[in-house]
PDB file of C-alpha atoms in Angstrom:
ATOM      1  CA  ASP A 110      33.105 -31.677 -26.257  1.00 71.00           C
ATOM      2  CA  ALA A 111      33.625 -27.993 -25.421  1.00 81.00           C
ATOM      3  CA  ALA A 112      29.906 -27.332 -24.831  1.00 84.00           C
ATOM      4  CA  ASP A 113      29.644 -30.166 -22.294  1.00 84.00           C
ATOM      5  CA  ARG A 114      32.800 -28.979 -20.556  1.00 86.00           C
ATOM      6  CA  ASP A 115      31.480 -25.395 -20.346  1.00 85.00           C
ATOM      7  CA  ALA A 116      28.145 -26.640 -18.988  1.00 87.00           C
ATOM      8  CA  ARG A 117      29.932 -28.785 -16.394  1.00 87.00           C
ATOM      9  CA  LEU A 118      32.134 -25.877 -15.327  1.00 88.00           C
ATOM     10  CA  ALA A 119      29.080 -23.613 -15.076  1.00 89.00           C
ATOM     11  CA  ARG A 120      27.287 -26.186 -12.883  1.00 88.00           C
ATOM     12  CA  GLU A 121      30.331 -26.538 -10.654  1.00 88.00           C
ATOM     13  CA  ALA A 122      30.674 -22.756 -10.332  1.00 88.00           C
ATOM     14  CA  ARG A 123      26.977 -22.441  -9.516  1.00 86.00           C
ATOM     15  CA  ALA A 124      27.271 -25.210  -6.924  1.00 85.00           C
ATOM     16  CA  ARG A 125      30.259 -23.450  -5.334  1.00 82.00           C
ATOM     17  CA  ARG A 126      28.353 -20.157  -5.225  1.00 79.00           C
ATOM     18  CA  GLU A 127      25.335 -21.833  -3.639  1.00 78.00           C
ATOM     19  CA  ALA A 128      27.545 -23.572  -1.083  1.00 76.00           C
ATOM     20  CA  GLU A 129      29.276 -20.280  -0.301  1.00 76.00           C
ATOM     21  CA  LEU A 130      25.901 -18.565   0.036  1.00 76.00           C
ATOM     22  CA  ARG A 131      24.717 -21.236   2.472  1.00 76.00           C
ATOM     23  CA  ARG A 132      27.833 -20.754   4.591  1.00 74.00           C
ATOM     24  CA  ARG A 133      27.442 -16.989   4.850  1.00 79.00           C
ATOM     25  CA  SER A 134      26.286 -15.397   8.059  1.00 80.00           C
ATOM     26  CA  THR A 135      22.617 -14.717   8.675  1.00 80.00           C
ATOM     27  CA  ALA A 136      23.197 -10.969   8.371  1.00 81.00           C
ATOM     28  CA  LEU A 137      24.499 -11.439   4.823  1.00 81.00           C
ATOM     29  CA  LYS A 138      21.809 -13.936   3.840  1.00 80.00           C
ATOM     30  CA  MET A 139      18.976 -11.691   5.036  1.00 81.00           C
ATOM     31  CA  ASP A 140      20.711  -8.470   3.937  1.00 80.00           C
ATOM     32  CA  LEU A 141      20.497  -7.052   7.455  1.00 80.00           C
ATOM     33  CA  PRO A 142      22.156  -3.732   8.392  1.00 78.00           C
ATOM     34  CA  ARG A 143      25.835  -4.072   9.301  1.00 80.00           C
ATOM     35  CA  PRO A 144      28.208  -1.551  10.872  1.00 76.00           C
ATOM     36  CA  VAL A 145      30.498   0.382   8.577  1.00 74.00           C
ATOM     37  CA  GLU A 146      33.329  -0.149  11.052  1.00 75.00           C
ATOM     38  CA  VAL A 147      33.551  -3.063  13.464  1.00 75.00           C
ATOM     39  CA  ASN A 148      33.890  -2.103  17.107  1.00 71.00           C
ATOM     40  CA  THR A 149      36.738  -4.273  18.412  1.00 73.00           C
ATOM     41  CA  GLU A 150      35.850  -3.482  22.025  1.00 71.00           C
ATOM     42  CA  ILE A 151      32.882  -5.853  21.991  1.00 68.00           C
ATOM     43  CA  GLY A 152      35.253  -8.742  22.688  1.00 63.00           C
ATOM     44  CA  ALA A 153      36.551  -7.217  25.927  1.00 66.00           C
ATOM     45  CA  VAL A 154      34.784  -8.835  28.895  1.00 64.00           C
ATOM     46  CA  GLU A 155      36.127  -8.689  32.453  1.00 69.00           C
ATOM     47  CA  ASP A 156      34.386 -11.609  34.096  1.00 72.00           C
ATOM     48  CA  ASP A 157      36.173 -14.713  35.404  1.00 78.00           C
ATOM     49  CA  THR A 158      33.012 -16.698  36.074  1.00 84.00           C
ATOM     50  CA  PRO A 159      32.185 -19.641  33.792  1.00 83.00           C
ATOM     51  CA  MET A 160      29.293 -17.674  32.304  1.00 81.00           C
ATOM     52  CA  GLY A 161      31.583 -14.697  31.732  1.00 80.00           C
ATOM     53  CA  GLN A 162      34.219 -16.868  30.067  1.00 83.00           C
ATOM     54  CA  ALA A 163      31.567 -18.404  27.804  1.00 83.00           C
ATOM     55  CA  ASP A 164      30.304 -14.921  26.986  1.00 82.00           C
ATOM     56  CA  ALA A 165      33.867 -13.841  26.173  1.00 83.00           C
ATOM     57  CA  LEU A 166      34.336 -16.776  23.787  1.00 85.00           C
ATOM     58  CA  ILE A 167      31.051 -15.950  22.042  1.00 84.00           C
ATOM     59  CA  ARG A 168      32.024 -12.287  21.772  1.00 83.00           C
ATOM     60  CA  VAL A 169      35.445 -13.122  20.316  1.00 83.00           C
ATOM     61  CA  GLU A 170      33.879 -15.453  17.757  1.00 83.00           C
ATOM     62  CA  ALA A 171      31.250 -12.838  16.880  1.00 83.00           C
ATOM     63  CA  LEU A 172      33.996 -10.228  16.479  1.00 82.00           C
ATOM     64  CA  LYS A 173      35.883 -12.528  14.116  1.00 82.00           C
ATOM     65  CA  MET A 174      32.721 -13.109  12.081  1.00 83.00           C
ATOM     66  CA  LEU A 175      32.031  -9.380  11.866  1.00 83.00           C
ATOM     67  CA  GLN A 176      35.598  -8.653  10.797  1.00 81.00           C
ATOM     68  CA  SER A 177      35.545 -11.489   8.276  1.00 82.00           C
ATOM     69  CA  ASP A 178      32.265 -10.254   6.753  1.00 82.00           C
ATOM     70  CA  ALA A 179      33.599  -6.697   6.706  1.00 81.00           C
ATOM     71  CA  HIS A 180      36.745  -7.892   4.899  1.00 79.00           C
ATOM     72  CA  LYS A 181      35.027 -10.140   2.343  1.00 79.00           C
ATOM     73  CA  TYR A 182      31.862  -8.077   1.885  1.00 81.00           C
ATOM     74  CA  PRO A 183      32.683  -4.491   2.951  1.00 82.00           C
ATOM     75  CA  VAL A 184      29.871  -2.105   3.795  1.00 78.00           C
ATOM     76  CA  LYS A 185      29.757   1.058   1.721  1.00 74.00           C
ATOM     77  CA  ALA A 186      30.108   4.069   3.995  1.00 65.00           C
ATOM     78  CA  PRO A 187      27.538   6.866   3.590  1.00 58.00           C
ATOM     79  CA  LYS A 188      28.654  10.028   1.829  1.00 58.00           C
ATOM     80  CA  ASP A 189      27.983  12.206   4.862  1.00 50.00           C
ATOM     81  CA  MET A 190      30.208  10.086   7.127  1.00 55.00           C
ATOM     82  CA  LYS A 191      33.497  11.741   8.021  1.00 51.00           C
ATOM     83  CA  LYS A 192      36.496  10.050   6.481  1.00 54.00           C
ATOM     84  CA  ASP A 193      39.463   8.943   8.543  1.00 52.00           C
ATOM     85  CA  LYS A 194      42.343  11.315   7.876  1.00 49.00           C
ATOM     86  CA  LYS A 195      44.815   8.979   9.518  1.00 50.00           C
ATOM     87  CA  GLY A 196      45.520   6.302   6.992  1.00 49.00           C
ATOM     88  CA  GLY A 197      47.539   4.266   9.477  1.00 47.00           C
ATOM     89  CA  SER A 198      44.583   3.441  11.728  1.00 52.00           C
ATOM     90  CA  LYS A 199      42.460   2.631   8.699  1.00 59.00           C
ATOM     91  CA  ARG A 200      45.103   0.271   7.338  1.00 63.00           C
ATOM     92  CA  LYS A 201      45.429  -1.236  10.794  1.00 56.00           C
ATOM     93  CA  ARG A 202      41.704  -1.977  10.962  1.00 57.00           C
ATOM     94  CA  ALA A 203      41.813  -3.460   7.467  1.00 61.00           C
ATOM     95  CA  ALA A 204      44.758  -5.654   8.474  1.00 62.00           C
ATOM     96  CA  LEU A 205      42.896  -6.826  11.587  1.00 58.00           C
ATOM     97  CA  ALA A 206      39.838  -7.663   9.490  1.00 58.00           C
ATOM     98  CA  ALA A 207      41.965  -9.572   6.980  1.00 63.00           C
ATOM     99  CA  ALA A 208      43.688 -11.458   9.797  1.00 64.00           C
ATOM    100  CA  ALA A 209      40.324 -12.311  11.353  1.00 59.00           C
ATOM    101  CA  ALA A 210      39.070 -13.565   7.996  1.00 58.00           C
ATOM    102  CA  GLU A 211      42.125 -15.809   7.695  1.00 62.00           C
ATOM    103  CA  THR A 212      42.001 -17.101  11.279  1.00 65.00           C
ATOM    104  CA  LEU A 213      38.237 -17.674  11.291  1.00 72.00           C
ATOM    105  CA  GLU A 214      37.776 -21.411  11.552  1.00 75.00           C
ATOM    106  CA  LEU A 215      35.423 -22.866   8.954  1.00 75.00           C
ATOM    107  CA  PHE A 216      33.423 -25.864  10.110  1.00 78.00           C
ATOM    108  CA  PRO A 217      31.893 -28.564   7.910  1.00 82.00           C
ATOM    109  CA  ASP A 218      28.208 -28.322   7.073  1.00 80.00           C
ATOM    110  CA  GLU A 219      27.433 -31.350   9.245  1.00 85.00           C
ATOM    111  CA  GLN A 220      28.880 -29.683  12.345  1.00 87.00           C
ATOM    112  CA  LEU A 221      27.034 -26.466  11.551  1.00 83.00           C
ATOM    113  CA  GLU A 222      23.748 -28.360  11.318  1.00 87.00           C
ATOM    114  CA  GLU A 223      24.490 -30.073  14.642  1.00 91.00           C
ATOM    115  CA  ALA A 224      25.258 -26.686  16.200  1.00 87.00           C
ATOM    116  CA  ARG A 225      22.005 -25.230  14.877  1.00 86.00           C
ATOM    117  CA  ALA A 226      20.101 -28.203  16.269  1.00 92.00           C
ATOM    118  CA  LEU A 227      21.756 -27.760  19.680  1.00 92.00           C
ATOM    119  CA  VAL A 228      20.966 -24.042  19.719  1.00 87.00           C
ATOM    120  CA  ALA A 229      17.342 -24.750  18.774  1.00 89.00           C
ATOM    121  CA  LEU A 230      17.114 -27.415  21.499  1.00 91.00           C
ATOM    122  CA  GLU A 231      18.559 -25.034  24.078  1.00 87.00           C
ATOM    123  CA  ALA A 232      16.105 -22.340  23.009  1.00 83.00           C
ATOM    124  CA  GLU A 233      13.224 -24.787  23.421  1.00 86.00           C
ATOM    125  CA  GLU A 234      14.443 -25.775  26.893  1.00 86.00           C
ATOM    126  CA  ILE A 235      14.786 -22.145  27.957  1.00 81.00           C
ATOM    127  CA  ALA A 236      11.330 -21.378  26.577  1.00 80.00           C
ATOM    128  CA  ALA A 237       9.919 -24.374  28.466  1.00 82.00           C
ATOM    129  CA  GLN A 238      11.557 -23.228  31.710  1.00 81.00           C
ATOM    130  CA  ARG A 239      10.877 -19.497  31.461  1.00 76.00           C
ATOM    131  CA  GLY A 240       7.966 -19.423  29.065  1.00 72.00           C
ATOM    132  CA  ASP A 241       7.710 -17.604  25.769  1.00 69.00           C
ATOM    133  CA  PRO A 242       8.694 -13.930  26.023  1.00 68.00           C
ATOM    134  CA  ASP A 243       5.955 -11.367  25.722  1.00 73.00           C
ATOM    135  CA  GLY A 244       6.159  -9.772  22.287  1.00 75.00           C
ATOM    136  CA  ALA A 245       5.115  -6.333  23.504  1.00 81.00           C
ATOM    137  CA  ARG A 246       7.582  -6.349  26.398  1.00 80.00           C
ATOM    138  CA  PHE A 247      10.360  -7.626  24.149  1.00 79.00           C
ATOM    139  CA  ALA A 248       9.676  -4.896  21.580  1.00 83.00           C
ATOM    140  CA  GLU A 249       9.604  -2.272  24.327  1.00 85.00           C
ATOM    141  CA  ALA A 250      12.898  -3.504  25.803  1.00 82.00           C
ATOM    142  CA  TRP A 251      14.489  -3.677  22.361  1.00 81.00           C
ATOM    143  CA  GLU A 252      13.359  -0.144  21.542  1.00 84.00           C
ATOM    144  CA  ALA A 253      14.711   1.148  24.841  1.00 83.00           C
ATOM    145  CA  ALA A 254      18.058  -0.593  24.298  1.00 80.00           C
ATOM    146  CA  ALA A 255      18.297   0.673  20.717  1.00 80.00           C
ATOM    147  CA  GLN A 256      17.533   4.243  21.758  1.00 80.00           C
ATOM    148  CA  ASP A 257      20.235   4.093  24.433  1.00 81.00           C
ATOM    149  CA  LEU A 258      22.925   3.384  21.797  1.00 82.00           C
ATOM    150  CA  VAL A 259      24.290   6.332  19.823  1.00 83.00           C
ATOM    151  CA  TYR A 260      27.181   6.821  17.418  1.00 81.00           C
ATOM    152  CA  VAL A 261      29.876   9.322  18.436  1.00 83.00           C
ATOM    153  CA  PRO A 262      31.826  10.484  15.348  1.00 83.00           C
ATOM    154  CA  SER A 263      34.868  11.644  17.325  1.00 83.00           C
ATOM    155  CA  GLN A 264      35.283   8.187  18.870  1.00 77.00           C
ATOM    156  CA  ARG A 265      34.113   6.389  15.710  1.00 74.00           C
ATOM    157  CA  SER A 266      32.190   3.957  17.892  1.00 76.00           C
ATOM    158  CA  VAL A 267      28.764   3.290  19.353  1.00 77.00           C
ATOM    159  CA  VAL A 268      28.356   4.138  23.042  1.00 80.00           C
ATOM    160  CA  ARG A 269      25.533   4.179  25.538  1.00 81.00           C
ATOM    161  CA  PHE A 270      23.774   7.507  25.612  1.00 82.00           C
ATOM    162  CA  GLY A 271      23.352   7.455  29.379  1.00 80.00           C
ATOM    163  CA  ALA A 272      27.054   6.836  30.012  1.00 79.00           C
ATOM    164  CA  ALA A 273      28.294   9.400  27.471  1.00 82.00           C
ATOM    165  CA  ALA A 274      29.570  12.831  28.418  1.00 85.00           C
ATOM    166  CA  LYS A 275      27.563  15.954  27.692  1.00 88.00           C
ATOM    167  CA  ALA A 276      29.757  16.928  24.746  1.00 89.00           C
ATOM    168  CA  GLU A 277      29.502  13.405  23.326  1.00 87.00           C
ATOM    169  CA  LYS A 278      25.711  13.481  23.680  1.00 87.00           C
ATOM    170  CA  VAL A 279      25.540  16.770  21.800  1.00 90.00           C
ATOM    171  CA  GLU A 280      27.878  15.414  19.127  1.00 89.00           C
ATOM    172  CA  ALA A 281      25.863  12.193  18.789  1.00 88.00           C
ATOM    173  CA  LEU A 282      22.528  14.010  18.563  1.00 89.00           C
ATOM    174  CA  LYS A 283      23.981  16.449  16.041  1.00 91.00           C
ATOM    175  CA  PHE A 284      25.260  13.530  13.972  1.00 89.00           C
ATOM    176  CA  GLN A 285      21.838  11.850  14.106  1.00 88.00           C
ATOM    177  CA  PHE A 286      20.130  15.078  13.077  1.00 92.00           C
ATOM    178  CA  GLU A 287      22.530  15.687  10.191  1.00 90.00           C
ATOM    179  CA  ALA A 288      22.271  12.056   9.061  1.00 88.00           C
ATOM    180  CA  THR A 289      18.468  12.205   9.172  1.00 91.00           C
ATOM    181  CA  GLN A 290      18.471  15.532   7.341  1.00 92.00           C
ATOM    182  CA  ALA A 291      20.835  14.185   4.677  1.00 91.00           C
ATOM    183  CA  GLN A 292      18.739  11.054   4.278  1.00 90.00           C
ATOM    184  CA  ALA A 293      15.581  13.154   3.951  1.00 94.00           C
ATOM    185  CA  ALA A 294      17.286  15.281   1.283  1.00 94.00           C
ATOM    186  CA  ARG A 295      18.410  12.160  -0.595  1.00 91.00           C
ATOM    187  CA  LEU A 296      14.945  10.652  -0.442  1.00 93.00           C
ATOM    188  CA  ALA A 297      13.376  13.931  -1.584  1.00 95.00           C
ATOM    189  CA  ALA A 298      15.782  14.166  -4.533  1.00 94.00           C
ATOM    190  CA  LYS A 299      15.156  10.522  -5.379  1.00 93.00           C
ATOM    191  CA  ALA A 300      11.401  11.045  -5.171  1.00 94.00           C
ATOM    192  CA  ALA A 301      11.668  14.089  -7.445  1.00 94.00           C
ATOM    193  CA  LYS A 302      13.650  12.114 -10.022  1.00 93.00           C
ATOM    194  CA  VAL A 303      11.202   9.233  -9.844  1.00 92.00           C
ATOM    195  CA  GLY A 304       8.340  11.694 -10.245  1.00 89.00           C
ATOM    196  CA  GLN A 305       9.968  13.222 -13.315  1.00 90.00           C
ATOM    197  CA  ARG A 306      10.584   9.820 -14.886  1.00 89.00           C
ATOM    198  CA  LEU A 307       7.063   8.760 -14.046  1.00 87.00           C
ATOM    199  CA  ALA A 308       5.604  11.919 -15.571  1.00 85.00           C
ATOM    200  CA  LEU A 309       7.718  11.426 -18.695  1.00 86.00           C
ATOM    201  CA  LYS A 310       6.829   7.774 -19.024  1.00 86.00           C
ATOM    202  CA  CYS A 311       3.162   8.051 -18.110  1.00 86.00           C
ATOM    203  CA  GLY A 312       2.387  11.453 -19.661  1.00 83.00           C
ATOM    204  CA  GLY A 313       0.223   9.945 -22.400  1.00 86.00           C
ATOM    205  CA  TYR A 314      -1.567   7.759 -19.897  1.00 87.00           C
ATOM    206  CA  GLY A 315      -2.198  10.822 -17.744  1.00 84.00           C
ATOM    207  CA  LYS A 316      -3.755  12.748 -20.625  1.00 88.00           C
ATOM    208  CA  ARG A 317      -5.845   9.750 -21.590  1.00 90.00           C
ATOM    209  CA  ALA A 318      -6.915   9.311 -17.971  1.00 90.00           C
ATOM    210  CA  ALA A 319      -7.897  13.003 -17.759  1.00 89.00           C
ATOM    211  CA  LEU A 320      -9.979  12.682 -20.941  1.00 92.00           C
ATOM    212  CA  LEU A 321     -11.654   9.519 -19.686  1.00 93.00           C
ATOM    213  CA  HIS A 322     -12.271  11.203 -16.347  1.00 93.00           C
ATOM    214  CA  GLN A 323     -13.997  14.097 -18.105  1.00 93.00           C
ATOM    215  CA  GLU A 324     -16.070  11.713 -20.210  1.00 94.00           C
ATOM    216  CA  LEU A 325     -16.935   9.718 -17.116  1.00 95.00           C
ATOM    217  CA  ALA A 326     -18.010  12.884 -15.296  1.00 94.00           C
ATOM    218  CA  THR A 327     -20.203  13.848 -18.269  1.00 94.00           C
ATOM    219  CA  ALA A 328     -21.705  10.359 -18.360  1.00 95.00           C
ATOM    220  CA  HIS A 329     -22.374  10.496 -14.614  1.00 95.00           C
ATOM    221  CA  GLU A 330     -24.057  13.878 -15.006  1.00 94.00           C
ATOM    222  CA  ALA A 331     -26.206  12.562 -17.860  1.00 95.00           C
ATOM    223  CA  ALA A 332     -27.067   9.482 -15.804  1.00 95.00           C
ATOM    224  CA  ASP A 333     -28.060  11.667 -12.839  1.00 95.00           C
ATOM    225  CA  THR A 334     -30.223  13.843 -15.097  1.00 94.00           C
ATOM    226  CA  ALA A 335     -31.852  10.774 -16.639  1.00 95.00           C
ATOM    227  CA  ALA A 336     -32.478   9.343 -13.173  1.00 94.00           C
ATOM    228  CA  ILE A 337     -34.139  12.582 -12.040  1.00 95.00           C
ATOM    229  CA  GLU A 338     -36.244  12.693 -15.200  1.00 95.00           C
ATOM    230  CA  GLY A 339     -37.188   9.051 -14.701  1.00 94.00           C
ATOM    231  CA  VAL A 340     -38.338   9.770 -11.154  1.00 94.00           C
ATOM    232  CA  CYS A 341     -40.345  12.772 -12.359  1.00 95.00           C
ATOM    233  CA  PHE A 342     -42.015  10.798 -15.152  1.00 95.00           C
ATOM    234  CA  ALA A 343     -42.747   7.902 -12.803  1.00 94.00           C
ATOM    235  CA  THR A 344     -44.377  10.298 -10.337  1.00 94.00           C
ATOM    236  CA  LEU A 345     -46.383  11.910 -13.126  1.00 93.00           C
ATOM    237  CA  GLN A 346     -47.487   8.484 -14.380  1.00 92.00           C
ATOM    238  CA  ARG A 347     -48.582   7.481 -10.893  1.00 92.00           C
ATOM    239  CA  LEU A 348     -50.590  10.691 -10.495  1.00 92.00           C
ATOM    240  CA  GLU A 349     -52.154  10.300 -13.926  1.00 91.00           C
ATOM    241  CA  ARG A 350     -53.152   6.712 -13.227  1.00 90.00           C
ATOM    242  CA  ALA A 351     -54.638   7.740  -9.896  1.00 90.00           C
ATOM    243  CA  ALA A 352     -56.678  10.491 -11.603  1.00 91.00           C
ATOM    244  CA  LEU A 353     -57.771   8.276 -14.527  1.00 90.00           C
ATOM    245  CA  ALA A 354     -60.757   6.621 -12.802  1.00 90.00           C
ATOM    246  CA  PRO A 355     -62.330   9.892 -11.556  1.00 91.00           C
ATOM    247  CA  ARG A 356     -61.843  11.441 -14.970  1.00 91.00           C
ATOM    248  CA  LEU A 357     -63.510   8.471 -16.703  1.00 92.00           C
ATOM    249  CA  GLN A 358     -66.415   8.617 -14.268  1.00 92.00           C
ATOM    250  CA  GLU A 359     -66.738  12.355 -14.855  1.00 92.00           C
ATOM    251  CA  LEU A 360     -66.753  11.810 -18.615  1.00 92.00           C
ATOM    252  CA  LYS A 361     -69.361   9.061 -18.273  1.00 93.00           C
ATOM    253  CA  ASP A 362     -71.561  11.347 -16.187  1.00 93.00           C
ATOM    254  CA  ASP A 363     -71.117  14.150 -18.711  1.00 94.00           C
ATOM    255  CA  LEU A 364     -72.002  11.749 -21.542  1.00 93.00           C
ATOM    256  CA  ALA A 365     -75.116  10.639 -19.707  1.00 93.00           C
ATOM    257  CA  ARG A 366     -76.157  14.257 -19.196  1.00 94.00           C
ATOM    258  CA  GLN A 367     -75.534  15.082 -22.835  1.00 94.00           C
ATOM    259  CA  GLN A 368     -77.502  12.007 -23.941  1.00 93.00           C
ATOM    260  CA  ALA A 369     -80.375  13.025 -21.661  1.00 93.00           C
ATOM    261  CA  ASP A 370     -80.251  16.580 -22.995  1.00 93.00           C
ATOM    262  CA  ALA A 371     -80.160  15.258 -26.561  1.00 93.00           C
ATOM    263  CA  ALA A 372     -83.181  13.053 -25.903  1.00 93.00           C
ATOM    264  CA  THR A 373     -85.051  16.005 -24.412  1.00 93.00           C
ATOM    265  CA  LEU A 374     -84.131  18.194 -27.352  1.00 94.00           C
ATOM    266  CA  GLN A 375     -85.124  15.460 -29.795  1.00 93.00           C
ATOM    267  CA  GLY A 376     -88.522  15.205 -28.082  1.00 92.00           C
ATOM    268  CA  ALA A 377     -88.962  18.974 -28.206  1.00 93.00           C
ATOM    269  CA  TYR A 378     -87.895  19.007 -31.835  1.00 94.00           C
ATOM    270  CA  LYS A 379     -90.382  16.272 -32.650  1.00 92.00           C
ATOM    271  CA  ALA A 380     -93.160  18.195 -30.909  1.00 92.00           C
ATOM    272  CA  LEU A 381     -92.246  21.338 -32.805  1.00 93.00           C
ATOM    273  CA  GLN A 382     -92.270  19.398 -36.057  1.00 92.00           C
ATOM    274  CA  GLY A 383     -95.771  18.195 -35.210  1.00 91.00           C
ATOM    275  CA  GLN A 384     -96.879  21.731 -34.425  1.00 92.00           C
ATOM    276  CA  LYS A 385     -95.336  22.926 -37.682  1.00 92.00           C
ATOM    277  CA  ALA A 386     -97.166  20.294 -39.674  1.00 91.00           C
ATOM    278  CA  ALA A 387    -100.454  21.145 -37.941  1.00 91.00           C
ATOM    279  CA  LEU A 388     -99.970  24.849 -38.610  1.00 92.00           C
ATOM    280  CA  ALA A 389     -99.125  24.187 -42.247  1.00 91.00           C
ATOM    281  CA  LYS A 390    -102.266  22.093 -42.621  1.00 89.00           C
ATOM    282  CA  ALA A 391    -104.354  24.758 -40.947  1.00 89.00           C
ATOM    283  CA  VAL A 392    -102.914  27.425 -43.245  1.00 88.00           C
ATOM    284  CA  ALA A 393    -103.624  25.288 -46.290  1.00 88.00           C
ATOM    285  CA  GLU A 394    -107.220  24.729 -45.229  1.00 87.00           C
ATOM    286  CA  ALA A 395    -107.653  28.424 -44.518  1.00 86.00           C
ATOM    287  CA  LYS A 396    -106.388  29.319 -47.976  1.00 84.00           C
ATOM    288  CA  LYS A 397    -108.735  26.773 -49.509  1.00 83.00           C
ATOM    289  CA  GLN A 398    -111.725  28.156 -47.680  1.00 83.00           C
ATOM    290  CA  ASN A 399    -110.837  31.702 -48.658  1.00 80.00           C
ATOM    291  CA  GLY A 400    -110.644  30.653 -52.326  1.00 76.00           C
ATOM    292  CA  VAL A 401    -114.083  29.010 -52.248  1.00 72.00           C
ATOM    293  CA  ALA A 402    -115.597  32.053 -50.620  1.00 73.00           C
ATOM    294  CA  ALA A 403    -114.194  34.351 -53.246  1.00 69.00           C
ATOM    295  CA  ALA A 404    -115.615  32.243 -56.057  1.00 62.00           C
TER     296      ALA A 404
END
C-alpha cells in the first residue's frame, strides 16, 4: 500500500544519503576547514622527474577534488572578506569548479577500499624504513609551515610569507589583524547575547542560589560557633574533672575537721552539763541548809 511504498522510498533515500556521505572527502566528513576560494596554482609543478610527474598527478587530482567540493558544498565567505567586484572572474572560477565536478572520475567503493589499503600499506612500509615521526618535531615543523603561509587579499591567494614583497607582507598582516579583530568582536557580541539569554533563563535559579548561599553561610557560621563552644565546654569539663579529686579530698578533710571539732564541742558541752548539774545540786543543798538553820 501507500505506507509501505513511502517507507521503502524513505529507506532508499536514506541509503543513498549514507552512500553519498561515505563517498565524500575526508575534509567534508570531518568538517575540516576549507578554503573559500580554491587556488588553481597548486596543480602547477615544473618537474620532469618521475617523482615530479607523480606529484603533478596528485596535485591535479587534489585540485579537482577541491573544486568539486567547492561546487557541491560551497564554503560561506566571512562577512569581512572583500567581495570580488569583477563578476567575470568569479563566474569563471565557478565554471571551472563546475567543470571539475563534472570531470572528476568517481570510482567504485571496492576500488576506493583497495586504494585505502594500498596507501595504508605504503605508510606502514615508510614507517618501517624511516621510523615513526617524532610528534614534537612534526608539530614544530607543521607550526612553522603554517606560520609561513599568509593570505594576500589583493592577490586573493595564499603565499609564503618569506617570499612575499614588503607591501604584500604588510597587507597580509593587516588582513590577519583585521580578521582577528573582527572575530574577537563577533565572539564578544555572541558571548554578550549568550550571557543575556543565560541571565534571563537562569534568573530565578540565580536568586535561589544567592538565597541558599546566604543560608549556607549562616549555617557555616553557626556550625563554627557551635564548634568553638564545644571546644570550650570540653576544655572546661576536662579541667573540672582534673580538679574534682583534689576538691573531694579537701571536702573530706574539712568534714573530718568539723567532725573532730563537733566531738570536742560535744565533750565540752557534756562536761558543762555535768558542772551545771553539780552546781544546781549544791545550790539546792545550800538552800535546804539555810532553811533548817532559820527554823
